[in-house]
Short mmCIF file of C-alpha atoms (C1' of nucleotides) in Angstrom, two decimals:
data_model
loop_
_atom_site.label_atom_id
_atom_site.label_comp_id
_atom_site.label_asym_id
_atom_site.label_seq_id
_atom_site.Cartn_x
_atom_site.Cartn_y
_atom_site.Cartn_z
CA MET A 1 96.11 114.40 109.55
CA SER A 2 96.03 112.56 106.30
CA LEU A 3 98.00 109.49 105.04
CA LYS A 4 101.49 110.86 103.20
CA LEU A 5 103.45 108.66 101.27
CA PHE A 6 107.24 109.18 99.61
CA ASN A 7 106.82 108.48 95.97
CA THR A 8 109.71 107.59 94.21
CA LEU A 9 108.77 109.64 91.17
CA SER A 10 108.75 113.25 93.33
CA GLY A 11 111.37 111.96 95.77
CA LYS A 12 108.91 113.13 99.01
CA PRO A 13 106.31 112.79 100.63
CA GLU A 14 103.20 113.08 98.31
CA SER A 15 99.19 113.47 100.94
CA PHE A 16 97.55 110.19 99.42
CA LYS A 17 93.85 109.82 97.80
CA PRO A 18 92.52 107.30 95.63
CA LEU A 19 92.46 107.97 91.64
CA ASP A 20 88.63 107.36 92.38
CA ASP A 21 88.48 107.60 96.18
CA LYS A 22 87.27 104.51 97.40
CA THR A 23 88.81 102.13 96.41
CA VAL A 24 92.47 101.60 96.39
CA ARG A 25 94.00 99.82 93.32
CA ILE A 26 98.03 98.86 93.72
CA TYR A 27 99.96 96.65 91.67
CA SER A 28 102.91 95.46 93.14
CA CYS A 29 106.50 92.62 91.24
CA GLY A 30 105.82 89.87 92.37
CA PRO A 31 107.98 86.46 92.12
CA THR A 32 110.39 85.10 89.34
CA VAL A 33 109.49 81.76 89.61
CA TYR A 34 112.65 79.88 88.86
CA ASP A 35 113.60 79.40 92.60
CA ALA A 36 112.01 78.86 96.37
CA PRO A 37 112.42 82.89 97.28
CA HIS A 38 114.16 84.16 100.02
CA ILE A 39 114.28 86.27 103.21
CA GLY A 40 115.02 89.17 101.28
CA ASN A 41 112.10 89.00 98.24
CA PHE A 42 109.60 88.52 101.57
CA ARG A 43 110.84 91.63 102.77
CA ALA A 44 109.44 93.16 99.74
CA PHE A 45 106.07 91.53 99.92
CA LEU A 46 105.74 91.61 103.01
CA PHE A 47 106.31 95.31 102.52
CA PHE A 48 102.70 95.51 99.93
CA ASP A 49 101.16 93.28 102.17
CA LEU A 50 101.74 96.91 104.89
CA VAL A 51 100.71 99.21 102.83
CA LYS A 52 97.52 97.15 101.43
CA ARG A 53 96.88 96.56 105.20
CA TYR A 54 97.44 99.67 106.33
CA LEU A 55 94.80 101.21 103.87
CA ARG A 56 92.36 99.19 104.96
CA PHE A 57 92.40 99.97 108.82
CA LEU A 58 92.55 103.77 107.03
CA GLY A 59 88.89 102.13 105.39
CA TYR A 60 89.62 102.06 102.10
CA GLU A 61 89.08 99.29 99.92
CA VAL A 62 91.78 97.49 98.06
CA ASN A 63 92.18 95.79 95.17
CA HIS A 64 95.82 93.93 94.63
CA VAL A 65 97.62 92.86 91.26
CA MET A 66 100.48 91.66 91.73
CA ASN A 67 102.28 89.56 88.68
CA ILE A 68 104.03 85.74 88.75
CA THR A 69 106.65 86.07 86.20
CA ASP A 70 106.88 82.50 84.69
CA ILE A 71 109.40 83.08 81.80
CA ASP A 72 112.17 84.98 81.47
CA ASP A 73 116.24 83.64 80.34
CA LYS A 74 116.51 82.25 84.25
CA ILE A 75 113.57 80.12 84.27
CA ILE A 76 114.62 78.72 80.63
CA ALA A 77 118.33 78.32 82.15
CA ARG A 78 116.61 76.56 84.98
CA CYS A 79 114.85 74.44 82.83
CA GLY A 80 117.51 73.15 81.10
CA GLU A 81 120.25 72.93 84.42
CA GLU A 82 116.71 70.48 85.92
CA GLY A 83 115.54 68.86 82.32
CA LYS A 84 111.62 70.69 83.83
CA THR A 85 108.83 71.86 81.14
CA LEU A 86 108.72 75.66 81.42
CA SER A 87 104.95 75.07 83.48
CA GLU A 88 106.08 72.09 85.35
CA LEU A 89 109.41 74.55 87.05
CA THR A 90 107.44 77.60 87.57
CA ASN A 91 104.40 75.99 88.78
CA GLU A 92 106.14 74.54 91.55
CA TYR A 93 108.08 77.05 92.70
CA ARG A 94 105.14 79.61 92.49
CA ALA A 95 103.21 76.90 94.89
CA ALA A 96 106.33 77.33 96.96
CA PHE A 97 106.33 81.04 97.00
CA GLU A 98 102.23 81.02 97.86
CA LYS A 99 102.85 78.62 100.99
CA ASP A 100 105.48 81.45 102.75
CA ALA A 101 103.83 84.09 101.72
CA VAL A 102 101.13 82.21 104.19
CA SER A 103 103.25 81.00 106.08
CA LEU A 104 104.22 84.49 107.20
CA ARG A 105 100.54 85.76 107.67
CA ILE A 106 100.79 87.91 103.95
CA ASP A 107 97.27 88.70 102.64
CA LEU A 108 98.08 87.08 98.65
CA PRO A 109 97.11 89.77 96.43
CA ASP A 110 93.08 89.85 94.99
CA THR A 111 94.91 88.67 91.47
CA MET A 112 97.94 86.98 90.29
CA PRO A 113 98.28 86.85 86.97
CA ALA A 114 100.84 84.51 85.01
CA ALA A 115 102.76 86.43 81.96
CA THR A 116 103.02 83.49 79.72
CA ASP A 117 98.66 83.65 80.18
CA HIS A 118 98.82 86.81 78.51
CA ILE A 119 101.10 87.14 76.14
CA ASP A 120 98.52 88.21 73.88
CA ASP A 121 98.29 90.53 75.81
CA MET A 122 101.84 91.99 75.34
CA ILE A 123 101.84 91.54 71.84
CA ASP A 124 98.85 93.85 71.61
CA LEU A 125 100.75 96.70 73.62
CA ILE A 126 103.77 95.91 71.61
CA LYS A 127 102.09 97.01 68.17
CA GLN A 128 100.13 99.22 69.87
CA LEU A 129 103.92 100.83 70.52
CA ILE A 130 105.51 100.01 66.66
CA ASP A 131 101.96 101.79 65.39
CA LYS A 132 103.07 105.03 67.49
CA ASP A 133 106.27 104.12 65.78
CA TYR A 134 107.95 104.32 69.84
CA ALA A 135 109.37 100.66 68.69
CA TYR A 136 110.66 99.08 65.74
CA LEU A 137 111.34 95.97 64.49
CA THR A 138 115.22 94.33 64.04
CA ASP A 139 115.74 91.88 61.15
CA ASP A 140 116.21 89.30 63.59
CA GLY A 141 112.11 89.31 64.40
CA SER A 142 113.10 91.62 67.85
CA VAL A 143 111.19 94.18 68.71
CA PHE A 144 112.62 97.40 70.41
CA PHE A 145 111.44 100.28 72.76
CA LYS A 146 113.48 103.23 71.33
CA ILE A 147 113.87 104.74 75.08
CA GLY A 148 115.22 107.94 72.45
CA SER A 149 111.26 108.16 71.94
CA PHE A 150 110.78 109.56 74.90
CA PRO A 151 111.30 112.44 76.71
CA ASN A 152 110.58 111.86 80.80
CA TYR A 153 112.45 108.64 80.05
CA GLY A 154 114.49 108.52 83.07
CA ARG A 155 112.17 110.66 85.56
CA LEU A 156 111.38 108.37 88.10
CA SER A 157 115.56 107.71 88.55
CA ASN A 158 116.90 109.79 87.77
CA ILE A 159 119.45 109.67 85.13
CA ASP A 160 120.10 111.14 82.82
CA THR A 161 120.33 109.07 79.63
CA SER A 162 122.48 110.92 77.78
CA GLN A 163 124.88 110.95 80.91
CA LEU A 164 124.87 107.01 80.67
CA SER A 165 127.75 104.93 79.68
CA SER A 166 128.43 104.96 75.75
CA THR A 167 130.31 101.80 76.26
CA GLU A 168 127.82 99.62 76.76
CA ARG A 169 127.56 95.99 76.48
CA VAL A 170 125.74 94.14 72.72
CA THR A 171 124.56 91.51 73.94
CA ASP A 172 123.87 88.23 71.40
CA ASP A 173 120.52 88.70 71.35
CA GLU A 174 120.24 92.37 70.56
CA TYR A 175 122.15 92.95 68.26
CA GLY A 176 120.77 95.17 65.46
CA LYS A 177 119.64 98.02 68.25
CA GLU A 178 119.91 101.71 67.41
CA ASN A 179 120.06 102.77 70.54
CA PRO A 180 122.58 99.91 73.31
CA GLN A 181 120.17 101.20 76.01
CA ASP A 182 116.89 100.55 73.81
CA PHE A 183 115.26 97.98 75.64
CA SER A 184 113.23 94.80 74.25
CA LEU A 185 109.38 94.16 74.51
CA TRP A 186 109.64 91.63 71.77
CA LYS A 187 112.72 88.99 72.00
CA ALA A 188 113.08 86.91 68.62
CA TRP A 189 113.43 83.22 69.34
CA LYS A 190 116.78 81.69 69.42
CA GLU A 191 118.65 78.10 69.46
CA GLU A 192 119.02 78.02 73.85
CA ASP A 193 114.72 78.79 74.32
CA GLY A 194 114.23 75.54 72.88
CA GLU A 195 110.65 75.05 73.21
CA VAL A 196 109.60 78.21 74.31
CA GLU A 197 107.95 79.85 71.88
CA TRP A 198 105.09 82.26 71.45
CA GLU A 199 103.53 82.79 67.63
CA SER A 200 103.66 86.70 66.98
CA PRO A 201 103.39 89.09 64.02
CA TRP A 202 107.49 89.41 64.44
CA GLY A 203 107.72 85.72 63.73
CA ARG A 204 108.26 83.63 66.97
CA GLY A 205 109.33 84.33 70.49
CA ARG A 206 108.72 85.35 73.85
CA PRO A 207 108.64 88.94 75.78
CA GLY A 208 110.84 91.32 76.68
CA TRP A 209 111.21 91.48 81.00
CA HIS A 210 109.66 94.48 81.16
CA ILE A 211 106.54 94.45 79.50
CA GLU A 212 104.69 92.11 81.08
CA CYS A 213 103.96 94.39 84.21
CA SER A 214 102.54 97.24 81.44
CA ALA A 215 100.46 95.00 79.93
CA MET A 216 98.72 93.08 82.95
CA SER A 217 99.15 96.19 85.09
CA MET A 218 96.88 98.07 83.17
CA LYS A 219 94.75 94.99 82.00
CA TYR A 220 93.82 94.97 85.48
CA LEU A 221 93.37 98.05 86.89
CA GLY A 222 93.46 100.24 83.79
CA GLU A 223 94.47 102.78 82.85
CA GLU A 224 95.40 105.08 85.45
CA PHE A 225 95.41 103.33 88.79
CA ASP A 226 96.88 104.09 92.52
CA ILE A 227 100.03 102.32 93.85
CA HIS A 228 103.03 100.71 92.12
CA CYS A 229 105.24 98.99 94.71
CA GLY A 230 108.23 97.14 94.47
CA GLY A 231 112.20 97.24 95.80
CA VAL A 232 114.66 100.03 95.08
CA ASP A 233 116.76 97.55 92.58
CA LEU A 234 114.17 98.01 90.62
CA ILE A 235 113.49 101.21 90.20
CA PHE A 236 115.90 101.42 87.03
CA PRO A 237 115.71 100.04 84.33
CA HIS A 238 112.25 97.63 84.96
CA HIS A 239 109.85 100.59 86.66
CA GLU A 240 111.27 103.22 84.63
CA ASN A 241 111.30 101.20 81.08
CA GLU A 242 107.50 99.82 82.77
CA ILE A 243 106.41 104.03 83.05
CA ALA A 244 108.00 104.62 78.97
CA GLN A 245 106.07 101.71 77.50
CA SER A 246 102.40 102.26 79.45
CA VAL A 247 102.85 106.72 79.12
CA CYS A 248 102.97 105.81 74.93
CA ALA A 249 100.52 103.04 74.73
CA THR A 250 98.41 105.38 75.97
CA ASP A 251 98.94 108.86 77.14
CA LYS A 252 97.41 107.96 80.87
CA LEU A 253 99.39 109.14 83.84
CA PHE A 254 99.90 105.15 84.40
CA VAL A 255 100.32 105.74 88.84
CA ASN A 256 100.24 107.65 90.80
CA PHE A 257 102.59 106.65 93.39
CA TRP A 258 105.54 104.75 93.00
CA LEU A 259 106.98 102.79 95.73
CA HIS A 260 109.76 101.65 97.06
CA CYS A 261 110.91 99.08 100.02
CA GLU A 262 115.05 99.08 100.81
CA HIS A 263 116.97 95.92 100.95
CA LEU A 264 117.38 93.24 103.57
CA LEU A 265 121.36 92.93 104.24
CA VAL A 266 122.57 89.34 106.24
CA ASN A 267 124.52 89.37 108.77
CA GLY A 268 125.63 93.07 107.43
CA ALA A 269 125.57 91.88 103.55
CA LYS A 270 124.19 91.46 100.48
CA MET A 271 122.95 88.35 99.61
CA SER A 272 124.58 86.26 97.71
CA LYS A 273 124.71 82.34 96.96
CA SER A 274 128.79 83.10 97.35
CA LEU A 275 128.40 83.45 100.94
CA GLN A 276 125.81 81.52 101.79
CA ASN A 277 123.81 83.83 103.23
CA TYR A 278 120.96 83.48 101.86
CA TYR A 279 117.91 82.42 103.82
CA THR A 280 114.18 81.04 102.86
CA ILE A 281 111.04 81.52 105.43
CA THR A 282 111.44 77.24 105.78
CA ASP A 283 114.82 77.98 106.74
CA LEU A 284 114.50 80.40 109.64
CA ILE A 285 111.86 78.72 110.34
CA ASN A 286 113.77 75.08 110.97
CA ARG A 287 115.95 77.04 112.75
CA GLY A 288 113.50 77.26 115.63
CA TYR A 289 112.65 80.69 114.72
CA THR A 290 108.24 81.76 114.47
CA ALA A 291 106.82 83.61 111.37
CA SER A 292 105.66 86.75 113.87
CA ALA A 293 109.05 87.45 114.63
CA ILE A 294 110.57 87.45 110.75
CA ARG A 295 107.24 89.30 109.86
CA TYR A 296 108.45 91.74 112.84
CA LEU A 297 111.11 91.93 112.19
CA LEU A 298 110.96 92.52 108.19
CA THR A 299 108.34 94.76 108.91
CA ALA A 300 108.61 96.93 111.79
CA SER A 301 111.77 98.70 110.81
CA HIS A 302 111.14 101.86 107.93
CA TYR A 303 110.35 100.19 104.71
CA ARG A 304 112.69 102.80 103.21
CA HIS A 305 115.33 101.76 105.38
CA LYS A 306 118.17 99.00 105.29
CA VAL A 307 117.14 96.36 107.38
CA ASP A 308 119.82 93.33 108.43
CA LEU A 309 118.82 90.84 108.90
CA THR A 310 121.17 88.58 112.53
CA GLU A 311 120.97 86.81 115.20
CA GLU A 312 120.71 88.81 117.46
CA HIS A 313 118.03 91.18 115.41
CA LEU A 314 115.68 87.80 115.26
CA LEU A 315 116.08 87.78 118.97
CA ALA A 316 114.67 91.28 119.73
CA ALA A 317 112.19 90.99 117.55
CA SER A 318 110.90 87.65 118.72
CA GLN A 319 111.08 89.39 122.36
CA ALA A 320 109.16 92.39 120.93
CA VAL A 321 106.91 90.14 119.65
CA ASN A 322 105.95 87.33 122.98
CA ARG A 323 105.93 90.97 124.93
CA PHE A 324 102.57 91.69 122.07
CA GLN A 325 101.25 88.02 122.82
CA ASP A 326 101.65 88.04 126.21
CA PHE A 327 100.24 91.31 126.50
CA ARG A 328 97.06 89.68 124.72
CA ARG A 329 96.78 86.68 126.47
CA ARG A 330 96.75 88.36 129.74
CA LEU A 331 93.78 90.48 128.89
CA GLU A 332 91.65 86.95 126.99
CA LYS A 333 91.84 86.05 130.37
CA LEU A 334 90.53 88.88 131.90
CA ALA A 335 88.15 89.78 129.37
CA THR A 336 84.88 87.51 130.02
CA SER A 337 83.11 88.84 126.33
CA SER A 338 83.76 91.59 123.62
CA SER A 339 81.90 94.76 124.25
CA GLY A 340 80.22 94.33 121.56
CA HIS A 341 81.09 98.12 119.95
CA GLU A 342 83.70 99.70 117.90
CA ALA A 343 86.35 100.36 119.55
CA ASP A 344 88.69 103.17 119.99
CA LEU A 345 91.47 104.51 122.30
CA PRO A 346 93.78 107.38 122.02
CA VAL A 347 96.71 104.91 121.45
CA LEU A 348 94.88 103.99 117.47
CA ASP A 349 95.26 107.35 116.95
CA GLU A 350 98.97 108.30 118.05
CA PHE A 351 99.72 104.85 115.65
CA ARG A 352 97.25 106.97 112.55
CA LYS A 353 99.16 109.34 113.43
CA ALA A 354 102.43 107.58 113.11
CA MET A 355 101.70 105.76 110.39
CA ASN A 356 100.10 108.41 108.58
CA ASN A 357 103.73 109.56 107.75
CA ASP A 358 104.94 107.89 105.10
CA LEU A 359 104.07 104.59 107.79
CA ASN A 360 106.55 105.64 110.60
CA ILE A 361 106.83 102.22 112.00
CA ALA A 362 108.97 102.79 114.40
CA GLU A 363 107.23 105.73 116.10
CA ALA A 364 104.25 103.83 115.67
CA MET A 365 105.17 101.34 117.33
CA GLY A 366 106.45 102.56 120.70
CA LYS A 367 103.42 104.34 121.43
CA VAL A 368 101.91 100.96 121.23
CA PHE A 369 104.09 100.24 123.54
CA ASP A 370 103.52 102.66 126.06
CA TRP A 371 100.07 101.76 126.18
CA ILE A 372 100.83 98.16 126.39
CA ARG A 373 103.04 99.64 130.16
CA GLU A 374 100.44 101.29 130.66
CA VAL A 375 97.62 98.59 130.61
CA ASN A 376 99.73 95.69 132.18
CA ARG A 377 99.83 98.19 135.18
CA LYS A 378 96.32 98.59 135.52
CA ILE A 379 96.25 94.92 135.48
CA ASP A 380 99.36 94.50 137.86
CA SER A 381 96.91 96.66 140.55
CA ASN A 382 93.60 94.66 139.52
CA ASP A 383 92.33 97.90 138.34
CA LEU A 384 90.89 97.08 134.73
CA THR A 385 87.50 96.17 134.78
CA THR A 386 86.45 92.26 132.02
CA GLU A 387 84.91 95.58 130.25
CA GLU A 388 87.68 96.73 129.58
CA ALA A 389 89.61 93.32 128.60
CA GLY A 390 86.91 93.43 125.77
CA ARG A 391 87.82 96.71 123.63
CA PHE A 392 91.31 96.36 124.53
CA ILE A 393 91.22 93.06 123.22
CA GLU A 394 89.90 95.32 120.14
CA VAL A 395 92.01 97.63 120.36
CA LEU A 396 94.70 95.07 119.87
CA ASP A 397 93.19 93.46 117.18
CA LYS A 398 92.77 96.09 115.06
CA ILE A 399 96.65 97.35 115.34
CA ASP A 400 97.23 93.73 114.66
CA SER A 401 95.84 93.71 111.11
CA VAL A 402 98.46 96.49 110.45
CA ILE A 403 100.97 94.38 111.54
CA ALA A 404 99.90 90.45 112.01
CA VAL A 405 102.26 89.78 114.21
CA VAL A 406 99.88 88.85 117.67
CA SER A 407 97.86 85.98 116.95
CA ASP A 408 99.51 83.10 118.76
CA ASP A 409 102.30 81.20 117.01
CA LYS A 410 100.92 77.83 118.41
CA PRO A 411 103.40 75.45 119.90
CA GLU A 412 102.58 71.84 118.83
CA ILE A 413 103.06 69.43 121.01
CA THR A 414 102.38 65.46 121.53
CA ASP A 415 99.05 63.73 123.28
CA GLU A 416 102.68 62.03 125.94
CA GLU A 417 104.03 65.80 126.07
CA ALA A 418 100.33 67.34 127.28
CA THR A 419 99.83 64.99 129.47
CA MET A 420 102.82 65.42 130.83
CA ILE A 421 102.16 68.79 131.70
CA ASP A 422 99.34 67.64 133.69
CA GLU A 423 101.64 65.33 135.64
CA ARG A 424 103.78 68.23 136.63
CA GLU A 425 101.46 69.93 138.06
CA LYS A 426 99.92 67.81 139.60
CA ALA A 427 104.22 67.15 141.06
CA ARG A 428 104.01 71.18 140.99
CA GLN A 429 101.23 71.26 143.59
CA GLU A 430 102.74 68.33 146.00
CA LYS A 431 106.31 70.51 145.76
CA ASN A 432 107.99 67.83 143.97
CA TRP A 433 110.26 70.86 142.51
CA SER A 434 112.95 68.12 140.94
CA ARG A 435 109.78 66.38 138.39
CA ALA A 436 108.98 69.98 138.21
CA ASP A 437 112.18 71.25 136.48
CA GLU A 438 112.94 68.73 135.61
CA ILE A 439 109.86 68.45 132.53
CA ARG A 440 109.97 72.17 132.33
CA ASP A 441 114.11 71.71 130.70
CA TYR A 442 112.07 68.32 128.99
CA PHE A 443 110.01 71.25 126.91
CA ARG A 444 112.85 73.36 126.57
CA SER A 445 115.08 71.57 124.81
CA ARG A 446 112.52 70.86 122.30
CA GLY A 447 111.88 74.49 122.47
CA PHE A 448 109.33 75.50 124.41
CA GLU A 449 108.67 77.56 127.18
CA LEU A 450 106.54 76.97 130.49
CA GLU A 451 105.16 79.32 132.05
CA ASP A 452 103.68 78.81 135.53
CA THR A 453 100.60 81.56 136.49
CA PRO A 454 98.61 81.50 139.27
CA ASP A 455 95.98 80.16 136.48
CA GLY A 456 97.51 77.26 135.03
CA THR A 457 100.64 76.46 132.84
CA ILE A 458 100.65 78.39 129.81
CA LEU A 459 103.12 76.57 127.21
CA LYS A 460 105.23 78.88 124.86
CA LEU A 461 107.84 78.86 122.07
CA SER A 462 110.76 79.41 122.80
CA LYS A 463 112.23 83.03 122.37
CA GLU A 464 115.77 81.61 120.87
CA GLY A 465 115.82 80.17 117.54
CA SER A 466 117.27 76.75 118.04
CA ASP A 467 120.06 76.79 115.25
CA LYS A 468 122.31 80.05 114.43
CA LEU A 469 122.48 82.52 111.58
"C1'" G B 1 132.69 109.25 86.95
"C1'" G B 2 127.02 110.54 87.42
"C1'" C B 3 122.51 110.14 90.79
"C1'" G B 4 121.12 109.04 95.91
"C1'" A B 5 121.21 107.24 100.57
"C1'" C B 6 122.63 107.23 105.79
"C1'" G B 7 126.03 107.77 110.56
"C1'" U B 8 121.38 109.55 117.78
"C1'" A B 9 123.71 105.47 124.10
"C1'" C B 10 126.03 97.91 123.77
"C1'" C B 11 122.54 96.62 119.16
"C1'" C B 12 117.99 98.01 116.01
"C1'" A B 13 115.30 102.80 115.90
"C1'" A B 14 111.67 107.70 116.81
"C1'" G B 15 113.12 112.94 116.50
"C1'" C B 16 111.43 117.34 110.39
"C1'" G B 17 113.65 125.19 114.61
"C1'" G B 18 111.34 125.18 121.33
"C1'" U B 19 107.81 120.99 124.66
"C1'" C B 20 114.97 117.26 124.03
"C1'" U B 21 119.33 117.83 130.04
"C1'" A B 22 116.43 112.57 123.44
"C1'" A B 23 110.31 108.22 122.42
"C1'" G B 24 109.88 103.10 122.01
"C1'" G B 25 112.35 97.30 121.69
"C1'" G B 26 116.63 94.09 122.25
"C1'" A B 27 120.28 93.12 125.75
"C1'" G B 28 122.90 94.26 130.88
"C1'" C B 29 122.69 95.84 135.94
"C1'" G B 30 119.14 96.55 140.65
"C1'" G B 31 114.42 95.82 143.09
"C1'" U B 32 108.66 93.99 144.28
"C1'" C B 33 106.20 89.15 142.53
"C1'" U B 34 107.34 84.04 142.46
"C1'" G B 35 108.50 77.61 145.30
"C1'" C B 36 112.56 77.88 141.90
"C1'" A B 37 112.56 80.42 135.92
"C1'" A B 38 109.20 83.02 133.13
"C1'" A B 39 105.63 86.66 132.55
"C1'" A B 40 105.19 91.45 134.59
"C1'" C B 41 105.67 96.08 137.33
"C1'" C B 42 109.52 100.34 139.29
"C1'" G B 43 115.03 102.61 139.60
"C1'" C B 44 119.59 102.98 136.13
"C1'" G B 45 121.08 102.94 131.07
"C1'" A B 46 123.23 108.90 125.51
"C1'" U B 47 123.82 116.42 129.83
"C1'" U B 48 124.34 113.91 123.96
"C1'" C B 49 122.97 112.85 118.27
"C1'" A B 50 130.86 111.17 112.82
"C1'" U B 51 133.75 115.66 113.04
"C1'" C B 52 134.32 120.94 112.83
"C1'" G B 53 132.89 125.60 111.11
"C1'" G B 54 127.85 129.08 110.38
"C1'" U B 55 122.58 130.39 110.13
"C1'" U B 56 119.12 131.82 114.55
"C1'" C B 57 117.24 134.77 120.69
"C1'" G B 58 117.26 129.27 119.88
"C1'" A B 59 119.65 123.11 115.99
"C1'" A B 60 119.89 116.35 116.34
"C1'" U B 61 116.65 119.34 112.88
"C1'" C B 62 118.63 124.37 108.43
"C1'" C B 63 123.15 125.79 105.46
"C1'" G B 64 128.72 124.14 104.44
"C1'" A B 65 132.97 121.38 104.84
"C1'" U B 66 135.54 116.76 105.72
"C1'" C B 67 135.45 111.49 107.65
"C1'" G B 68 132.95 107.20 106.87
"C1'" U B 69 129.64 103.87 105.34
"C1'" C B 70 126.48 102.19 101.68
"C1'" G B 71 122.95 101.66 97.02
"C1'" C B 72 121.80 102.48 91.80
"C1'" C B 73 123.84 103.77 86.82
"C1'" U B 74 120.89 98.26 82.58
"C1'" C B 75 120.95 89.80 86.40
"C1'" C B 76 118.28 91.60 90.96
"C1'" A B 77 113.07 92.46 96.06
#
RNA sequence: GGCGACGUACCCAAGCGGUCUAAGGGAGCGGUCUGCAAAACCGCGAUUCAUCGGUUCGAAUCCGAUCGUCGCCUCCA
């Protein structure tokens, strides 16, 4: 059975095949770097990462491009507030984004082009659209895309443009539009823009939001590529507009598969700053949740369903991840060396079968947990050979190449604390239980758990976050 | 108003016409193991899938209606 992915364009699952048969070309909409990215943004970035990792699991090469939006209204406003230049601000938040992405084990895209480095490409694209009469210039020097010139406009979002409300507000910088629904390709300079400006054939100004993705995706991936993904909120208008611009400019397909992931909720509500339920990765890690638990929660639910970030769900995710990590630790104890041959077990086929069905990760995880129980049973009854243990580690790691939650979140302790663990071992041998428990309680208060096994004591991170959400 | 999604045990969740008296994870309870704990394993836990009708030999799965939750309709991952 081959991979099926739900294509927003058709509204149903379709068999996936790369356009060139071996390398999958993916473009995903990246962060707007005007503030620290929040956990909701990361649900999308983790989704892109999952898609990419799974395609590699299937044996495809992947070429992934993700833009960095470093020019837009919010960024300009923020520069004013913080008294920073555009590049100071955007470099700072781009770095923050990359740091959090790495901490969540997101495999960074092959190319992360910044919009401001591609103004010329955007201008070229806009020129083509004007030449072909898909776009027009207004008196103030702005350029708009004429949606009426593109018959397929609305197909992705399933919106009938004639049904769109005609009482659209027209903002200050958008007067002169022939149709209220036309969107801007180039925005003429305004006083609020300050020093943020570029020269263009239409005078100084800056690009509209949507054009960067068309220009950069086609520049790095070609005029036709395999997958374009983003959050559901981007379907309209962002991706609809991207299609209009790109298809009209090239008369090509542009994108074969459009994939969109659902939003993350916090305690059942949409995230917003006014509700103070606006978390960053650093917030959650500082509260004692591990990167693996966060990753599991955001990734192990189906991407087209909403996920609710709550204390209870984080705890459940954390336990699920512990189960994987403890399992690997048990295998490590038994395995002498890796078997060296290609790992293959029925569980991998079951995992693949589930994931092939539009990334049905819940079912896939169910199969993996079934397998883990079966192997644990074998370990308990001393039936597992060292050779098998080595092979099972390979299988687990193969699964982890997709889910990326099994490798340990290593607890960090001081030298004195390391000595305390030795001291506790001695106390236990002397049956000084009160001292042994005292030391364990100390570690608990620090967010660690000491687990005694026949082969010695293991230090783990506690499952619970230290601060409530 | 237009378009769309969803409603399965205490929580999350799979299920795409028969193998469903419904996977898996978390929480809970009982047990084995253990100095104690933890981990692991064993056992318990929905005769039922929002409600009501219909199609069918057969439905959680298809159709219709009703109730409820939510998203999008140019800030947004």
